[in-house]
Short mmCIF file of C-alpha atoms in Angstrom, two decimals:
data_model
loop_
_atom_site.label_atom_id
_atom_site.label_comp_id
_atom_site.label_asym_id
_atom_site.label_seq_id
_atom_site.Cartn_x
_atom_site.Cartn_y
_atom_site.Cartn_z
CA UNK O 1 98.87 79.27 12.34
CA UNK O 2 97.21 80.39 15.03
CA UNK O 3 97.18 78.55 18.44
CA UNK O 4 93.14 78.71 18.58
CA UNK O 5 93.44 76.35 15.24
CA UNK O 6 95.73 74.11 16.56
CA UNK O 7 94.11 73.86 19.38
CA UNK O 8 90.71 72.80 17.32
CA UNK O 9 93.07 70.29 15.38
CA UNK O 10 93.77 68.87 18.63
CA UNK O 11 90.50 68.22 19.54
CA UNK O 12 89.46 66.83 16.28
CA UNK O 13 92.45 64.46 16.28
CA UNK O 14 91.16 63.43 20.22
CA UNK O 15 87.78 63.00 18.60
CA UNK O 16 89.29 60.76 15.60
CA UNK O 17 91.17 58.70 18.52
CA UNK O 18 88.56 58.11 20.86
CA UNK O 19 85.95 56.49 17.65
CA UNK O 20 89.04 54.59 16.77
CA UNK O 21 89.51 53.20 19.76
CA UNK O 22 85.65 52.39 20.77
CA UNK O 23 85.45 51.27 17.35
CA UNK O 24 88.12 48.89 17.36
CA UNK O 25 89.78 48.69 20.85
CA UNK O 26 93.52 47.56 20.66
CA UNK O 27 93.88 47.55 16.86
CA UNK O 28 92.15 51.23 16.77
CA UNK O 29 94.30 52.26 19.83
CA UNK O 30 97.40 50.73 17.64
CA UNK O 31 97.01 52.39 14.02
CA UNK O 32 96.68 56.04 15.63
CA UNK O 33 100.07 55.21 17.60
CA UNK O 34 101.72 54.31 14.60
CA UNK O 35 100.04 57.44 12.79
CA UNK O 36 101.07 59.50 15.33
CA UNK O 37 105.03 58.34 15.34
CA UNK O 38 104.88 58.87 11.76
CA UNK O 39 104.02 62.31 11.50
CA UNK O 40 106.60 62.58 14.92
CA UNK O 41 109.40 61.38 12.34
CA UNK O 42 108.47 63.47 9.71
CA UNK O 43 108.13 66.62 11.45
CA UNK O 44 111.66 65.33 12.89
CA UNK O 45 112.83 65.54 8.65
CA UNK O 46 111.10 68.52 8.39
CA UNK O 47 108.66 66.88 5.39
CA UNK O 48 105.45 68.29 6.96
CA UNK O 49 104.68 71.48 8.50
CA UNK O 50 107.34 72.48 11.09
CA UNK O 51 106.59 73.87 14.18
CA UNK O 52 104.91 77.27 14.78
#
């Protein structure tokens, strides 16, 4: 992968986080932490995609 896609990733994932949170404020802030350990621990496994 290119660094200009995960770069764009990035941002979208930003995006994703910032509606969560204005969405739902603590709870939103809460279930992209959790989302974000969990692909953190996978990666760590090497289930998903490992690093470029």
């Amino acid at each position: 992968m290119t660094k200009a896609i995960v770069v764009l990733i990035w941002f979208c994932i930003g995006g994703v986080w910032i509606g969560l949170f204005q969405a739902y404020g603590i709870a939103g802030f809460a279930i992209m932490l959790g989302a974000y350990i969990l692909v953190k621990h996978l990666r760590k496994k090497g289930e998903i995609w490992n690093k470029d």
